[in-house]
Coordinates of C-alpha atoms in Angstrom, one line a residue:
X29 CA 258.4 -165.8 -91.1
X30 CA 258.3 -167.6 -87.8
X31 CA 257.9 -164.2 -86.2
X32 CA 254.7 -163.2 -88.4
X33 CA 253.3 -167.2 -87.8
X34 CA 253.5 -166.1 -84.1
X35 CA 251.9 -162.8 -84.2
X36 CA 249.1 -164.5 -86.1
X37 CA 248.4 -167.5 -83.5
X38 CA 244.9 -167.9 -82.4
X39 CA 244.3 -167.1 -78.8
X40 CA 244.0 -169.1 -76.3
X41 CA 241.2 -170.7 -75.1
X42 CA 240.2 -171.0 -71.3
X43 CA 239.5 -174.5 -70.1
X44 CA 236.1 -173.5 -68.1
X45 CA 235.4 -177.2 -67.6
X46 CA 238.3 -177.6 -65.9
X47 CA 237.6 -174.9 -63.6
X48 CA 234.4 -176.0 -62.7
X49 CA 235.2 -179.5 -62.0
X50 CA 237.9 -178.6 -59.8
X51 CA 235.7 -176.1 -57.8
X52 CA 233.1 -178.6 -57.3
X53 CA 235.6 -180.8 -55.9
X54 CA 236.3 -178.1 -53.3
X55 CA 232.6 -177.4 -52.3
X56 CA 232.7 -181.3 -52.3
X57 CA 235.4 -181.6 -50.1
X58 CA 233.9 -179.0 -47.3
X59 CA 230.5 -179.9 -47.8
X60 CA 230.0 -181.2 -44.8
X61 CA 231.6 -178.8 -42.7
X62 CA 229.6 -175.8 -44.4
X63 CA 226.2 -177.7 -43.7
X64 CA 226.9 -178.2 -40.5
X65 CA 227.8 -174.6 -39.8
X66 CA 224.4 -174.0 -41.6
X67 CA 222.3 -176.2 -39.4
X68 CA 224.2 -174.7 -36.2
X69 CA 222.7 -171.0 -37.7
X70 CA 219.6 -172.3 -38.2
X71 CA 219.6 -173.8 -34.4
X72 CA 220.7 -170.7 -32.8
X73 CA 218.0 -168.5 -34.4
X74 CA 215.1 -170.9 -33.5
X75 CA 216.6 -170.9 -30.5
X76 CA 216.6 -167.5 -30.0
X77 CA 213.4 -166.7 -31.4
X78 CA 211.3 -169.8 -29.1
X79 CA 213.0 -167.7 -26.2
X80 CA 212.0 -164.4 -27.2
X81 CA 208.9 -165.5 -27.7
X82 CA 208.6 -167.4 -24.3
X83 CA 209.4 -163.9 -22.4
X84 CA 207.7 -161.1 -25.0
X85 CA 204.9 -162.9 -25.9
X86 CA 203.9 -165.6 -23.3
X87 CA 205.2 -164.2 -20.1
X88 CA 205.3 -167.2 -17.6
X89 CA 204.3 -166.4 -14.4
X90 CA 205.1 -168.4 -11.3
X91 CA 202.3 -169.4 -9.0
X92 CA 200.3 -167.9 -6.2
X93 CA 199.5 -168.6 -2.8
X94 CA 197.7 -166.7 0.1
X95 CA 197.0 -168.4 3.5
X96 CA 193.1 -167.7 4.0
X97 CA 192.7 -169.1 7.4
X98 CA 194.4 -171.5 9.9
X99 CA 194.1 -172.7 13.7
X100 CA 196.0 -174.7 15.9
X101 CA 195.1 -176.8 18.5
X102 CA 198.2 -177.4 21.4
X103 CA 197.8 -180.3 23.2
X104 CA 201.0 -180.7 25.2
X105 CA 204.0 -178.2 25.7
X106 CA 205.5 -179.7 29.1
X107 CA 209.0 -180.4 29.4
X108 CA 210.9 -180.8 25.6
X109 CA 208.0 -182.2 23.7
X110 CA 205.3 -180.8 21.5
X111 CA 202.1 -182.2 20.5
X112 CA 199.5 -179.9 18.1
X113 CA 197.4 -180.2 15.2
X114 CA 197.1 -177.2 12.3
X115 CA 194.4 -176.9 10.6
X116 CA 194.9 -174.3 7.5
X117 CA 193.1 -173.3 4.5
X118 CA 195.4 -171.8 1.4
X119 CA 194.4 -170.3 -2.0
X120 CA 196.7 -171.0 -4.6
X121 CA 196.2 -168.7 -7.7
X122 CA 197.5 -168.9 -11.2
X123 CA 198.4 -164.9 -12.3
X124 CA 198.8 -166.1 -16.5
X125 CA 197.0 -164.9 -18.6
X126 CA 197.7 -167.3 -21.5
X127 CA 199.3 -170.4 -19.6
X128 CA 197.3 -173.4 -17.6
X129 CA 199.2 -174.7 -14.6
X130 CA 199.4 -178.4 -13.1
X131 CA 200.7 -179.7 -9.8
X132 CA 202.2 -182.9 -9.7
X133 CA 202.7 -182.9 -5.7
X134 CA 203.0 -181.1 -2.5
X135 CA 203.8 -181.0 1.2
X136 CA 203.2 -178.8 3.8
X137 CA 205.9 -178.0 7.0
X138 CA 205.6 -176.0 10.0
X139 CA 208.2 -174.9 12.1
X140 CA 208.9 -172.8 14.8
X141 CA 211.6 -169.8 15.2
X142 CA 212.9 -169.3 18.8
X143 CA 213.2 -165.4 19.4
X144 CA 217.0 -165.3 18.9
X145 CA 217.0 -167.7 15.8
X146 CA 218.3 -166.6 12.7
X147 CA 218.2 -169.9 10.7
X148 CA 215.0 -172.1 9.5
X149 CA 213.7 -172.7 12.8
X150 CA 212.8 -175.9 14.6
X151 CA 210.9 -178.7 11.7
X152 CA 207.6 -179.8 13.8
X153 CA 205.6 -181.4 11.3
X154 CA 205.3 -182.4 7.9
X155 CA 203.3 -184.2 5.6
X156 CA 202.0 -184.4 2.1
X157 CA 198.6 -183.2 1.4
X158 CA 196.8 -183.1 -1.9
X159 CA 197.9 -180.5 -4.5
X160 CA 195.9 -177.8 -5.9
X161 CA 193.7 -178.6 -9.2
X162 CA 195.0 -177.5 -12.8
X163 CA 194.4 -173.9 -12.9
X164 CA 193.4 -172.2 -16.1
X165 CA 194.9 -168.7 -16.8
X166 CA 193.7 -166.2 -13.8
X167 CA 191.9 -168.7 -12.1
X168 CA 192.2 -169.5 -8.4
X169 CA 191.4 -172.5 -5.9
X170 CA 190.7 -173.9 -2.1
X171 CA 192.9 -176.1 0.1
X172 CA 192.3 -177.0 3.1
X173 CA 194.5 -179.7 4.8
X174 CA 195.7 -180.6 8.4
X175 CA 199.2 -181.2 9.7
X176 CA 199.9 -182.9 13.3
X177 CA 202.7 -183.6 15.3
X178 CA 202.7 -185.9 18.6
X179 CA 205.1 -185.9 21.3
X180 CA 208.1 -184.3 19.2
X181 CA 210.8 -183.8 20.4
X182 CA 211.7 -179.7 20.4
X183 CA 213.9 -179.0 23.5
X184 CA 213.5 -177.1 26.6
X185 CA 213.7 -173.5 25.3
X186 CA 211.1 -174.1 22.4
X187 CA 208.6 -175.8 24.6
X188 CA 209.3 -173.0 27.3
X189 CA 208.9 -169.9 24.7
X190 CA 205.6 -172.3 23.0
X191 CA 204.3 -172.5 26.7
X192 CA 205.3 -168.8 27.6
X193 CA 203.9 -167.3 24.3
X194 CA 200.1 -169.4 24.6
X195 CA 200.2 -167.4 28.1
X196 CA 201.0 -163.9 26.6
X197 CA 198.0 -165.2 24.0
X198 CA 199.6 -165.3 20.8
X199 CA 202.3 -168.0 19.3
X200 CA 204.1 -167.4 15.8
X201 CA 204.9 -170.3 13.5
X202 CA 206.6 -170.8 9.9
X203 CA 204.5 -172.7 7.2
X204 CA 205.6 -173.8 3.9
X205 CA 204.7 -175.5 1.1
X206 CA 206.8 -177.4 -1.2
X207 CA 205.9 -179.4 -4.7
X208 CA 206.6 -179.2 -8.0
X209 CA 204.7 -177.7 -11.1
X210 CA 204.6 -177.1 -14.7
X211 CA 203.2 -175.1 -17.4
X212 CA 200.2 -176.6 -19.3
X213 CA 201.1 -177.1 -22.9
X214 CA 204.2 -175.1 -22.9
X215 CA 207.5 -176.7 -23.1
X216 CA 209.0 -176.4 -19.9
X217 CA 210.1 -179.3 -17.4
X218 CA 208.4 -179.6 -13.6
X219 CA 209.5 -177.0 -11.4
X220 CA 210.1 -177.5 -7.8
X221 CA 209.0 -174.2 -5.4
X222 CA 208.6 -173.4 -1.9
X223 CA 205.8 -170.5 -0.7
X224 CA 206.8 -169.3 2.7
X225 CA 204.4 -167.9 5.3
X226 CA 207.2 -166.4 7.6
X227 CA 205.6 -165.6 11.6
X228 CA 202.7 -166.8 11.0
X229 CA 201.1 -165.4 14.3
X230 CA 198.3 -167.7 16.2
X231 CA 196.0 -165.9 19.2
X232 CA 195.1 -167.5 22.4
X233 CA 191.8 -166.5 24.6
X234 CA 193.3 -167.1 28.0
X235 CA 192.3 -170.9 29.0
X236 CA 191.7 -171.8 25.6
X237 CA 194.7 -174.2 23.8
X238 CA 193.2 -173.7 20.4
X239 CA 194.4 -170.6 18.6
X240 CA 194.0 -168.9 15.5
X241 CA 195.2 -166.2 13.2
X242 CA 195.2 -162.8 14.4
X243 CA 193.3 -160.0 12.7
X244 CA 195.0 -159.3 9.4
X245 CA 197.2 -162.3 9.1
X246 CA 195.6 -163.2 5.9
X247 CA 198.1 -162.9 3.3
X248 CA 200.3 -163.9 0.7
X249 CA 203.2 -166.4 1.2
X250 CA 206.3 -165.5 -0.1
X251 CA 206.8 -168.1 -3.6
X252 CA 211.1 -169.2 -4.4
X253 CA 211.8 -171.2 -7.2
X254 CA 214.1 -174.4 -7.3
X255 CA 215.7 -173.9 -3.6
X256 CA 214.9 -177.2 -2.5
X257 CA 217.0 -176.1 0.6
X258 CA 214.8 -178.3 3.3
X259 CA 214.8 -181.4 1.0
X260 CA 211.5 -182.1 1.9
X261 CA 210.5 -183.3 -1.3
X262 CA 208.9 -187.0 -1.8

């Protein structure tokens, strides 16, 4: 009897409510950890996608220049001092096609190598001078500016291979520019560079103190990004 009671029991029936409830406790309970691995995702891919998209699509390109003219004028190159005024002329180019460019600020430097120099050189002058205009994509501009040093102080050997190098009629110098830029409605911070325009070579008529550049010294200066290595920065 008890046996036939048992075979005829009704089955049993699965609590589903309690199953739920007790995995909505655990989605409860790491919540927060799964959407803040979902938000990290998320991150990362916008990430990723704003940087392909900066490179494949935009293509940043960093600025231009190209000395156009110069002279100097040497007043003084006796004994271990140096007195001279440059006068140059730059163009400063922006090659983007999509991208404006902005200059917050700039300063020109000359210096002089010696012949067996292998570092920066000797620092004559420096000053700032007014930075090039915004620049629209592929657009280009004119500087002119003058830089002058009185009575500096260079040493024997400059002022002798300065002296010696007016009489042979042609002297070399170093000019660079530093300042800092950005991209025109692009998310970027300002950028600090430095063009070089390494041997920059001046001629000299014989008699004649004021020089200027040889025949195809027109050219472009050499741009670095960021070095900041002369700290000649306002």
């Amino acid at each position: 009897m008890d046996a036939h009671a048992q075979g005829n029991s009704p089955p049993r029936r699965i609590n589903w409510r309690g199953i739920i409830t007790k995995w909505l406790k655990i989605i409860a309970k790491w919540w927060g950890a799964i959407a803040i691995l979902s938000v990290g995702a998320i991150l990362i891919v916008v990430l990723a996608a704003l940087v392909l998209f900066k490179q494949v699509v935009i293509k940043p390109l960093d600025p231009e220049f190209r000395l156009q003219s110069a002279t100097v004028s040497l007043f003084n190159t006796s004994a271990a001092e140096f007195t001279a005024t440059w006068d140059v002329k730059f163009i400063a180019v922006n090659p983007n096609h999509k991208l404006n460019i902005s200059y917050n600020s700039m300063r020109a430097a000359m210096f002089y190598k010696t012949n067996n120099s292998d570092g920066n050189g000797v620092l004559l002058a420096t000053k700032p001078v007014p930075p090039p205009s915004s620049l629209s994509p592929k657009a280009e501009t004119t500087r002119s500016f003058r830089v002058e040093t009185a009575s500096a102080y260079v040493g024997e050997d400059v002022a002798k291979e300065i002296s010696e190098g007016i009489a042979r009629g042609s002297v070399s110098f170093v000019l660079r520019l530093l300042g800092s830029f950005k991209f025109s409605s692009y998310w970027t911070d300002p950028r600090k560079f430095e063009a070089s325009c390494h041997r920059v070579e001046f001629g000299f008529s014989p008699g004649n103190s004021t020089g200027a550049l040889t025949l195809g010294q027109s050219r472009v200066c050499g741009t670095d990004l960021g070095s900041g290595k002369f700290c000649l920065f306002d």
